[in-house]
PDB file of C-alpha atoms in Angstrom:
ATOM      1  CA  UNK A   6      23.361   3.032   3.533  1.00  0.00           C
ATOM      2  CA  UNK A   7      24.435  -0.624   4.581  1.00  0.00           C
ATOM      3  CA  UNK A   8      27.413  -1.680   2.502  1.00  0.00           C
ATOM      4  CA  UNK A   9      26.189  -4.012  -0.470  1.00  0.00           C
ATOM      5  CA  UNK A  10      29.686  -4.465  -1.764  1.00  0.00           C
ATOM      6  CA  UNK A  11      30.123  -7.571   0.809  1.00  0.00           C
ATOM      7  CA  UNK A  12      28.217  -9.973  -1.637  1.00  0.00           C
ATOM      8  CA  UNK A  13      30.741  -9.223  -4.304  1.00  0.00           C
ATOM      9  CA  UNK A  14      33.329  -9.947  -1.870  1.00  0.00           C
ATOM     10  CA  UNK A  15      31.693 -12.975  -0.535  1.00  0.00           C
ATOM     11  CA  UNK A  16      31.416 -14.370  -4.465  1.00  0.00           C
ATOM     12  CA  UNK A  17      35.103 -13.551  -4.747  1.00  0.00           C
ATOM     13  CA  UNK A  18      36.071 -15.438  -1.754  1.00  0.00           C
ATOM     14  CA  UNK A  19      33.423 -18.493  -2.613  1.00  0.00           C
ATOM     15  CA  UNK A  20      31.409 -17.853   0.403  1.00  0.00           C
ATOM     16  CA  UNK A  21      27.805 -18.927  -0.153  1.00  0.00           C
ATOM     17  CA  UNK A  22      25.082 -16.126   0.414  1.00  0.00           C
ATOM     18  CA  UNK A  23      21.945 -16.893   2.553  1.00  0.00           C
ATOM     19  CA  UNK A  24      18.759 -15.111   1.856  1.00  0.00           C
ATOM     20  CA  UNK A  25      15.201 -15.814   3.052  1.00  0.00           C
ATOM     21  CA  UNK A  26      11.877 -13.790   2.296  1.00  0.00           C
ATOM     22  CA  UNK A  27      10.119 -11.978   5.332  1.00  0.00           C
ATOM     23  CA  UNK A  28       7.092 -10.387   5.483  1.00  0.00           C
ATOM     24  CA  UNK A  29       6.600  -9.308   8.993  1.00  0.00           C
ATOM     25  CA  UNK A  30       8.510  -8.044  11.998  1.00  0.00           C
ATOM     26  CA  UNK A  31       8.774 -11.472  13.846  1.00  0.00           C
ATOM     27  CA  UNK A  32       9.830 -13.309  10.621  1.00  0.00           C
ATOM     28  CA  UNK A  33      12.461 -10.821  10.030  1.00  0.00           C
ATOM     29  CA  UNK A  34      13.674 -10.887  13.767  1.00  0.00           C
ATOM     30  CA  UNK A  35      13.970 -14.706  13.801  1.00  0.00           C
ATOM     31  CA  UNK A  36      16.224 -14.233  10.642  1.00  0.00           C
ATOM     32  CA  UNK A  37      18.377 -11.389  11.836  1.00  0.00           C
ATOM     33  CA  UNK A  38      18.988 -13.189  15.081  1.00  0.00           C
ATOM     34  CA  UNK A  39      20.022 -16.363  12.994  1.00  0.00           C
ATOM     35  CA  UNK A  40      22.502 -14.466  11.092  1.00  0.00           C
ATOM     36  CA  UNK A  41      20.845 -14.254   7.510  1.00  0.00           C
ATOM     37  CA  UNK A  42      22.757 -12.266   4.867  1.00  0.00           C
ATOM     38  CA  UNK A  43      19.923 -10.523   3.386  1.00  0.00           C
ATOM     39  CA  UNK A  44      16.389 -10.551   3.832  1.00  0.00           C
ATOM     40  CA  UNK A  45      14.030 -10.223   0.866  1.00  0.00           C
ATOM     41  CA  UNK A  46      10.720  -8.874   0.975  1.00  0.00           C
ATOM     42  CA  UNK A  47       8.981 -10.379  -1.984  1.00  0.00           C
ATOM     43  CA  UNK A  48       5.620 -10.016  -3.876  1.00  0.00           C
ATOM     44  CA  UNK A  49       5.365 -13.712  -2.818  1.00  0.00           C
ATOM     45  CA  UNK A  50       3.522 -11.886   0.241  1.00  0.00           C
ATOM     46  CA  UNK A  51       0.656 -11.898  -2.004  1.00  0.00           C
ATOM     47  CA  UNK A  52      -0.023 -15.754  -2.074  1.00  0.00           C
ATOM     48  CA  UNK A  53       1.553 -16.847   0.932  1.00  0.00           C
ATOM     49  CA  UNK A  54       0.305 -14.292   3.604  1.00  0.00           C
ATOM     50  CA  UNK A  55      -2.396 -11.995   2.080  1.00  0.00           C
ATOM     51  CA  UNK A  56      -4.357 -14.768   0.329  1.00  0.00           C
ATOM     52  CA  UNK A  57      -4.060 -13.367  -3.058  1.00  0.00           C
ATOM     53  CA  UNK A  58      -4.394 -15.831  -6.264  1.00  0.00           C
ATOM     54  CA  UNK A  59      -1.347 -14.582  -7.586  1.00  0.00           C
ATOM     55  CA  UNK A  60       1.741 -12.193  -7.544  1.00  0.00           C
ATOM     56  CA  UNK A  61       0.018  -9.976  -9.873  1.00  0.00           C
ATOM     57  CA  UNK A  62      -2.580  -8.715  -7.251  1.00  0.00           C
ATOM     58  CA  UNK A  63       0.181  -7.249  -4.948  1.00  0.00           C
ATOM     59  CA  UNK A  64       0.126  -3.525  -4.737  1.00  0.00           C
ATOM     60  CA  UNK A  65       2.971  -0.925  -4.036  1.00  0.00           C
ATOM     61  CA  UNK A  66       1.241   0.016  -0.909  1.00  0.00           C
ATOM     62  CA  UNK A  67       1.129  -3.836   0.090  1.00  0.00           C
ATOM     63  CA  UNK A  68       5.078  -4.162  -0.347  1.00  0.00           C
ATOM     64  CA  UNK A  69       5.649  -0.764   1.420  1.00  0.00           C
ATOM     65  CA  UNK A  70       3.490  -2.115   4.602  1.00  0.00           C
ATOM     66  CA  UNK A  71       5.515  -5.268   4.983  1.00  0.00           C
ATOM     67  CA  UNK A  72       8.750  -3.707   4.387  1.00  0.00           C
ATOM     68  CA  UNK A  73       8.313  -1.316   7.277  1.00  0.00           C
ATOM     69  CA  UNK A  74       7.084  -4.221   9.228  1.00  0.00           C
ATOM     70  CA  UNK A  75      10.360  -6.293   8.370  1.00  0.00           C
ATOM     71  CA  UNK A  76      12.500  -3.581   8.973  1.00  0.00           C
ATOM     72  CA  UNK A  77      10.862  -2.737  12.384  1.00  0.00           C
ATOM     73  CA  UNK A  78      11.725  -6.524  13.302  1.00  0.00           C
ATOM     74  CA  UNK A  79      15.151  -6.485  11.699  1.00  0.00           C
ATOM     75  CA  UNK A  80      17.033  -3.211  11.949  1.00  0.00           C
ATOM     76  CA  UNK A  81      20.370  -4.143  10.678  1.00  0.00           C
ATOM     77  CA  UNK A  82      20.114  -6.545   7.954  1.00  0.00           C
ATOM     78  CA  UNK A  83      20.091  -5.864   4.242  1.00  0.00           C
ATOM     79  CA  UNK A  84      16.590  -5.651   2.893  1.00  0.00           C
ATOM     80  CA  UNK A  85      15.524  -5.986  -0.421  1.00  0.00           C
ATOM     81  CA  UNK A  86      11.872  -5.109  -1.575  1.00  0.00           C
ATOM     82  CA  UNK A  87      10.133  -6.416  -4.597  1.00  0.00           C
ATOM     83  CA  UNK A  88       8.883  -3.806  -7.014  1.00  0.00           C
ATOM     84  CA  UNK A  89       5.359  -5.249  -7.423  1.00  0.00           C
ATOM     85  CA  UNK A  90       3.653  -5.808 -10.898  1.00  0.00           C
ATOM     86  CA  UNK A  91       2.951  -2.730 -13.210  1.00  0.00           C
ATOM     87  CA  UNK A  92       4.817  -0.418 -10.932  1.00  0.00           C
ATOM     88  CA  UNK A  93       8.015  -0.230 -13.019  1.00  0.00           C
ATOM     89  CA  UNK A  94       6.781   0.033 -16.723  1.00  0.00           C
ATOM     90  CA  UNK A  95       8.652   3.494 -17.151  1.00  0.00           C
ATOM     91  CA  UNK A  96      11.582   5.067 -15.893  1.00  0.00           C
ATOM     92  CA  UNK A  97       9.702   7.426 -14.087  1.00  0.00           C
ATOM     93  CA  UNK A  98       7.378   5.192 -12.691  1.00  0.00           C
ATOM     94  CA  UNK A  99      10.311   2.623 -11.597  1.00  0.00           C
ATOM     95  CA  UNK A 100      11.989   5.517  -9.795  1.00  0.00           C
ATOM     96  CA  UNK A 101       8.850   6.675  -7.846  1.00  0.00           C
ATOM     97  CA  UNK A 102       8.050   3.196  -7.025  1.00  0.00           C
ATOM     98  CA  UNK A 103      11.610   2.605  -5.663  1.00  0.00           C
ATOM     99  CA  UNK A 104      11.974   5.683  -3.848  1.00  0.00           C
ATOM    100  CA  UNK A 105       8.724   4.576  -2.083  1.00  0.00           C
ATOM    101  CA  UNK A 106      10.069   1.293  -0.827  1.00  0.00           C
ATOM    102  CA  UNK A 107      13.246   2.939  -0.081  1.00  0.00           C
ATOM    103  CA  UNK A 108      11.513   5.215   2.423  1.00  0.00           C
ATOM    104  CA  UNK A 109       9.630   2.248   3.642  1.00  0.00           C
ATOM    105  CA  UNK A 110      13.043   1.020   5.088  1.00  0.00           C
ATOM    106  CA  UNK A 111      14.330  -0.963   1.737  1.00  0.00           C
ATOM    107  CA  UNK A 112      18.351  -0.983   1.188  1.00  0.00           C
ATOM    108  CA  UNK A 113      17.332  -2.121  -2.425  1.00  0.00           C
ATOM    109  CA  UNK A 114      14.743  -3.027  -4.864  1.00  0.00           C
ATOM    110  CA  UNK A 115      14.342  -6.094  -7.007  1.00  0.00           C
ATOM    111  CA  UNK A 116      12.376  -6.273 -10.172  1.00  0.00           C
ATOM    112  CA  UNK A 117      11.674  -8.823 -12.823  1.00  0.00           C
ATOM    113  CA  UNK A 118      13.027  -9.122 -16.499  1.00  0.00           C
ATOM    114  CA  UNK A 119      15.771  -7.833 -18.599  1.00  0.00           C
ATOM    115  CA  UNK A 120      15.510  -3.909 -18.249  1.00  0.00           C
ATOM    116  CA  UNK A 121      19.122  -2.607 -18.184  1.00  0.00           C
ATOM    117  CA  UNK A 122      17.892   0.900 -18.652  1.00  0.00           C
ATOM    118  CA  UNK A 123      15.939   0.975 -15.387  1.00  0.00           C
ATOM    119  CA  UNK A 124      18.859  -0.368 -13.621  1.00  0.00           C
ATOM    120  CA  UNK A 125      20.852   2.558 -14.654  1.00  0.00           C
ATOM    121  CA  UNK A 126      18.273   4.928 -13.757  1.00  0.00           C
ATOM    122  CA  UNK A 127      17.778   3.741 -10.491  1.00  0.00           C
ATOM    123  CA  UNK A 128      21.469   3.693 -10.125  1.00  0.00           C
ATOM    124  CA  UNK A 129      21.875   7.217 -10.784  1.00  0.00           C
ATOM    125  CA  UNK A 130      19.099   7.797  -8.136  1.00  0.00           C
ATOM    126  CA  UNK A 131      21.495   5.663  -5.537  1.00  0.00           C
ATOM    127  CA  UNK A 132      18.928   3.063  -5.372  1.00  0.00           C
ATOM    128  CA  UNK A 133      20.671  -0.472  -5.776  1.00  0.00           C
ATOM    129  CA  UNK A 134      18.752  -3.167  -8.001  1.00  0.00           C
ATOM    130  CA  UNK A 135      18.871  -6.700  -7.680  1.00  0.00           C
ATOM    131  CA  UNK A 136      17.967  -8.446 -10.996  1.00  0.00           C
ATOM    132  CA  UNK A 137      15.398 -11.614 -11.609  1.00  0.00           C
ATOM    133  CA  UNK A 138      15.437 -14.054 -14.535  1.00  0.00           C
ATOM    134  CA  UNK A 139      14.183 -17.327 -15.280  1.00  0.00           C
ATOM    135  CA  UNK A 140      10.759 -17.905 -13.692  1.00  0.00           C
ATOM    136  CA  UNK A 141       9.182 -14.656 -13.231  1.00  0.00           C
ATOM    137  CA  UNK A 142       5.770 -14.892 -11.279  1.00  0.00           C
ATOM    138  CA  UNK A 143       4.652 -11.611 -12.343  1.00  0.00           C
ATOM    139  CA  UNK A 144       4.960 -12.426 -16.115  1.00  0.00           C
ATOM    140  CA  UNK A 145       5.182 -15.989 -17.371  1.00  0.00           C
ATOM    141  CA  UNK A 146       4.103 -19.612 -16.444  1.00  0.00           C
ATOM    142  CA  UNK A 147       5.384 -21.589 -13.398  1.00  0.00           C
ATOM    143  CA  UNK A 148       7.968 -23.738 -14.993  1.00  0.00           C
ATOM    144  CA  UNK A 149      11.664 -24.195 -15.767  1.00  0.00           C
ATOM    145  CA  UNK A 150      13.015 -21.666 -17.850  1.00  0.00           C
ATOM    146  CA  UNK A 151      15.823 -22.184 -20.171  1.00  0.00           C
ATOM    147  CA  UNK A 152      15.750 -25.879 -21.140  1.00  0.00           C
ATOM    148  CA  UNK A 153      15.690 -24.829 -24.945  1.00  0.00           C
ATOM    149  CA  UNK A 154      18.676 -23.282 -26.645  1.00  0.00           C
ATOM    150  CA  UNK A 155      16.771 -20.151 -27.786  1.00  0.00           C
ATOM    151  CA  UNK A 156      15.767 -19.696 -23.822  1.00  0.00           C
ATOM    152  CA  UNK A 157      18.766 -20.512 -22.470  1.00  0.00           C
ATOM    153  CA  UNK A 158      20.763 -17.903 -24.712  1.00  0.00           C
ATOM    154  CA  UNK A 159      18.340 -15.339 -23.952  1.00  0.00           C
ATOM    155  CA  UNK A 160      18.478 -15.663 -20.061  1.00  0.00           C
ATOM    156  CA  UNK A 161      22.303 -15.810 -20.630  1.00  0.00           C
ATOM    157  CA  UNK A 162      22.354 -12.326 -22.688  1.00  0.00           C
ATOM    158  CA  UNK A 163      19.812 -10.914 -20.369  1.00  0.00           C
ATOM    159  CA  UNK A 164      21.982 -11.753 -17.362  1.00  0.00           C
ATOM    160  CA  UNK A 165      24.897 -10.154 -19.144  1.00  0.00           C
ATOM    161  CA  UNK A 166      22.918  -6.926 -19.917  1.00  0.00           C
ATOM    162  CA  UNK A 167      21.705  -6.737 -16.394  1.00  0.00           C
ATOM    163  CA  UNK A 168      25.337  -7.075 -14.876  1.00  0.00           C
ATOM    164  CA  UNK A 169      26.794  -4.659 -17.343  1.00  0.00           C
ATOM    165  CA  UNK A 170      24.042  -2.239 -16.201  1.00  0.00           C
ATOM    166  CA  UNK A 171      25.182  -2.404 -12.578  1.00  0.00           C
ATOM    167  CA  UNK A 172      22.919  -4.875 -10.592  1.00  0.00           C
ATOM    168  CA  UNK A 173      24.523  -5.858  -7.279  1.00  0.00           C
ATOM    169  CA  UNK A 174      22.860  -9.125  -7.146  1.00  0.00           C
ATOM    170  CA  UNK A 175      20.812 -11.599  -9.717  1.00  0.00           C
ATOM    171  CA  UNK A 176      18.268 -13.979  -8.675  1.00  0.00           C
ATOM    172  CA  UNK A 177      17.868 -16.913 -11.071  1.00  0.00           C
ATOM    173  CA  UNK A 178      14.453 -18.850 -10.635  1.00  0.00           C
ATOM    174  CA  UNK A 179      13.568 -22.284 -11.875  1.00  0.00           C
ATOM    175  CA  UNK A 180      16.605 -22.395 -14.266  1.00  0.00           C
ATOM    176  CA  UNK A 181      18.737 -25.593 -15.275  1.00  0.00           C
ATOM    177  CA  UNK A 182      21.666 -25.878 -12.981  1.00  0.00           C
ATOM    178  CA  UNK A 183      23.999 -25.723 -15.985  1.00  0.00           C
ATOM    179  CA  UNK A 184      22.795 -22.417 -17.312  1.00  0.00           C
ATOM    180  CA  UNK A 185      22.614 -21.014 -13.678  1.00  0.00           C
ATOM    181  CA  UNK A 186      26.488 -22.090 -13.368  1.00  0.00           C
ATOM    182  CA  UNK A 187      27.258 -20.471 -16.305  1.00  0.00           C
ATOM    183  CA  UNK A 188      25.791 -17.109 -15.473  1.00  0.00           C
ATOM    184  CA  UNK A 189      27.469 -17.375 -12.393  1.00  0.00           C
ATOM    185  CA  UNK A 190      30.786 -17.670 -13.984  1.00  0.00           C
ATOM    186  CA  UNK A 191      30.174 -15.246 -16.451  1.00  0.00           C
ATOM    187  CA  UNK A 192      28.823 -12.102 -14.435  1.00  0.00           C
ATOM    188  CA  UNK A 193      30.425 -10.076 -11.727  1.00  0.00           C
ATOM    189  CA  UNK A 194      27.333  -9.725  -9.681  1.00  0.00           C
ATOM    190  CA  UNK A 195      26.783 -12.572  -7.167  1.00  0.00           C
ATOM    191  CA  UNK A 196      23.640 -14.907  -8.224  1.00  0.00           C
ATOM    192  CA  UNK A 197      21.115 -16.159  -5.818  1.00  0.00           C
ATOM    193  CA  UNK A 198      19.348 -19.398  -7.036  1.00  0.00           C
ATOM    194  CA  UNK A 199      15.944 -20.555  -6.305  1.00  0.00           C
ATOM    195  CA  UNK A 200      15.611 -24.161  -7.962  1.00  0.00           C
ATOM    196  CA  UNK A 201      18.660 -23.241 -10.133  1.00  0.00           C
ATOM    197  CA  UNK A 202      20.866 -25.855  -8.745  1.00  0.00           C
ATOM    198  CA  UNK A 203      23.826 -25.559  -6.126  1.00  0.00           C
ATOM    199  CA  UNK A 204      26.581 -23.744  -8.135  1.00  0.00           C
ATOM    200  CA  UNK A 205      25.089 -20.053  -7.720  1.00  0.00           C
ATOM    201  CA  UNK A 206      26.738 -17.838  -5.249  1.00  0.00           C
ATOM    202  CA  UNK A 207      23.739 -17.993  -2.977  1.00  0.00           C
ATOM    203  CA  UNK A 208      20.138 -19.415  -2.389  1.00  0.00           C
ATOM    204  CA  UNK A 209      16.929 -17.854  -1.422  1.00  0.00           C
ATOM    205  CA  UNK A 210      13.807 -19.610  -0.248  1.00  0.00           C
ATOM    206  CA  UNK A 211      10.210 -18.508   0.619  1.00  0.00           C
ATOM    207  CA  UNK A 212      10.118 -18.759   4.474  1.00  0.00           C
ATOM    208  CA  UNK A 213       6.609 -20.134   4.738  1.00  0.00           C
ATOM    209  CA  UNK A 214       7.940 -22.845   2.387  1.00  0.00           C
ATOM    210  CA  UNK A 215      10.895 -23.240   4.607  1.00  0.00           C
ATOM    211  CA  UNK A 216       8.487 -23.431   7.646  1.00  0.00           C
ATOM    212  CA  UNK A 217       6.131 -25.781   6.162  1.00  0.00           C
ATOM    213  CA  UNK A 218       3.129 -23.795   6.502  1.00  0.00           C
ATOM    214  CA  UNK A 219       1.169 -25.301   3.648  1.00  0.00           C
ATOM    215  CA  UNK A 220       0.565 -28.879   2.660  1.00  0.00           C
ATOM    216  CA  UNK A 221       1.917 -28.379  -0.862  1.00  0.00           C
ATOM    217  CA  UNK A 222       5.972 -28.643  -1.001  1.00  0.00           C
ATOM    218  CA  UNK A 223       8.129 -27.910  -3.962  1.00  0.00           C
ATOM    219  CA  UNK A 224      10.907 -29.576  -5.578  1.00  0.00           C
ATOM    220  CA  UNK A 225      13.273 -26.648  -5.287  1.00  0.00           C
ATOM    221  CA  UNK A 226      12.352 -26.543  -1.477  1.00  0.00           C
ATOM    222  CA  UNK A 227      13.602 -27.994   1.843  1.00  0.00           C
ATOM    223  CA  UNK A 228      10.892 -27.903   4.577  1.00  0.00           C
ATOM    224  CA  UNK A 229      13.108 -27.252   8.050  1.00  0.00           C
ATOM    225  CA  UNK A 230      10.167 -27.420   9.995  1.00  0.00           C
ATOM    226  CA  UNK A 231       6.200 -28.128   9.886  1.00  0.00           C
ATOM    227  CA  UNK A 232       4.689 -24.988  11.560  1.00  0.00           C
ATOM    228  CA  UNK A 233       1.702 -25.496   9.645  1.00  0.00           C
ATOM    229  CA  UNK A 234       0.945 -29.126  11.176  1.00  0.00           C
ATOM    230  CA  UNK A 235       1.899 -27.402  14.767  1.00  0.00           C
ATOM    231  CA  UNK A 236      -0.425 -24.416  13.937  1.00  0.00           C
ATOM    232  CA  UNK A 237      -3.570 -26.797  13.107  1.00  0.00           C
ATOM    233  CA  UNK A 238      -2.802 -29.255  15.979  1.00  0.00           C
ATOM    234  CA  UNK A 239      -2.508 -26.048  18.470  1.00  0.00           C
ATOM    235  CA  UNK A 240      -5.912 -24.435  17.315  1.00  0.00           C
ATOM    236  CA  UNK A 241      -7.738 -27.846  17.472  1.00  0.00           C
ATOM    237  CA  UNK A 242      -6.388 -28.566  21.079  1.00  0.00           C
ATOM    238  CA  UNK A 243      -7.279 -24.886  22.131  1.00  0.00           C
ATOM    239  CA  UNK A 244     -10.945 -25.429  20.538  1.00  0.00           C
ATOM    240  CA  UNK A 245     -11.247 -28.865  22.630  1.00  0.00           C
ATOM    241  CA  UNK A 246     -10.028 -27.421  25.694  1.00  0.00           C
ATOM    242  CA  UNK A 247     -12.317 -24.296  25.585  1.00  0.00           C
ATOM    243  CA  UNK A 248     -15.361 -26.231  24.878  1.00  0.00           C
ATOM    244  CA  UNK A 249     -14.551 -28.921  27.682  1.00  0.00           C
ATOM    245  CA  UNK A 250     -13.728 -25.895  30.286  1.00  0.00           C
ATOM    246  CA  UNK A 251     -10.056 -26.728  30.566  1.00  0.00           C
ATOM    247  CA  UNK A 252      -8.965 -23.345  29.809  1.00  0.00           C
ATOM    248  CA  UNK A 253      -8.783 -20.898  31.082  1.00  0.00           C
ATOM    249  CA  UNK A 254      -8.219 -21.704  34.619  1.00  0.00           C
ATOM    250  CA  UNK A 255      -7.636 -19.104  37.680  1.00  0.00           C
ATOM    251  CA  UNK A 256      -4.189 -19.838  36.955  1.00  0.00           C
ATOM    252  CA  UNK A 257      -4.429 -18.075  33.599  1.00  0.00           C
ATOM    253  CA  UNK A 258      -5.815 -14.838  35.270  1.00  0.00           C
ATOM    254  CA  UNK A 259      -5.977 -12.800  38.330  1.00  0.00           C
ATOM    255  CA  UNK A 260      -8.066 -12.812  41.525  1.00  0.00           C
ATOM    256  CA  UNK A 261      -9.257 -10.243  43.946  1.00  0.00           C
ATOM    257  CA  UNK A 262      -7.604  -9.383  47.177  1.00  0.00           C
ATOM    258  CA  UNK A 263      -9.791 -11.068  49.927  1.00  0.00           C
ATOM    259  CA  UNK A 264     -10.604  -7.712  51.822  1.00  0.00           C
ATOM    260  CA  UNK A 265     -11.619  -6.315  48.576  1.00  0.00           C
ATOM    261  CA  UNK A 266     -13.665  -9.179  47.570  1.00  0.00           C
ATOM    262  CA  UNK A 267     -15.310  -9.048  50.941  1.00  0.00           C
ATOM    263  CA  UNK A 268     -16.067  -5.548  50.350  1.00  0.00           C
ATOM    264  CA  UNK A 269     -17.399  -6.063  47.020  1.00  0.00           C
ATOM    265  CA  UNK A 270     -19.768  -8.792  47.974  1.00  0.00           C
ATOM    266  CA  UNK A 271     -21.231  -6.858  50.720  1.00  0.00           C
ATOM    267  CA  UNK A 272     -21.415  -3.488  49.458  1.00  0.00           C
ATOM    268  CA  UNK A 273     -22.044  -3.909  45.799  1.00  0.00           C
ATOM    269  CA  UNK A 274     -23.471  -7.474  45.063  1.00  0.00           C
ATOM    270  CA  UNK A 275     -25.712  -7.832  48.226  1.00  0.00           C
ATOM    271  CA  UNK A 276     -26.992  -4.384  47.999  1.00  0.00           C
ATOM    272  CA  UNK A 277     -28.148  -4.943  44.343  1.00  0.00           C
ATOM    273  CA  UNK A 278     -28.953  -8.400  44.930  1.00  0.00           C
TER     274      UNK A 278
END
């Protein structure tokens, strides 16, 4: 098992933790080569890669499939895999689901919501847990959570409960920066923000968002490339060259040796012609 305690040490030293999602071997390989601290195989694979309408459609089989792919691409980094919707409704179900993803190559699992009892159950089985509070894509509407006193108090209390139960990391998504900062100061586990301000112990972004796959951008994201535009332009250029007869050329293939061609023409083509 890869050591997870280095994240707590990074928090203690004030070193920021960089996490990205990855859903296949090439993505994970690129992130490993870049030196990423951890890879999240998120249920965001559903809307970003599989064409689902929401994260709720992602299955445990989907998550295992993409976890295996990421692990093949990145043998060494910490890989955290999401438990998808309705796969951790009971401690027994959570344990079976987490073991399945662990067998697929995950070092740890992540689930949404304040379920400290599940953290403890999985901990006794040797399965580390990353928590997830704020906006929970499987369970609530997409908006900033924690802007009212009631919501902020609950998220803060939930974060403390998860920390006491033993999460090794806590994702805070679409939470006010002040709330995320207060939680970061109050708990032992490193906090990983996404749209939660700069004071968290680290950050996570969805890799297709980082790469600019889609035309839509999010306030919490920064596009470090425009891969979507490059993909569209490349497809259009390929289409035009094929239709114009510009691709392929003989340079893109191979030819027969002259003596073989001569015999082929004489013995095969002329005989059958």
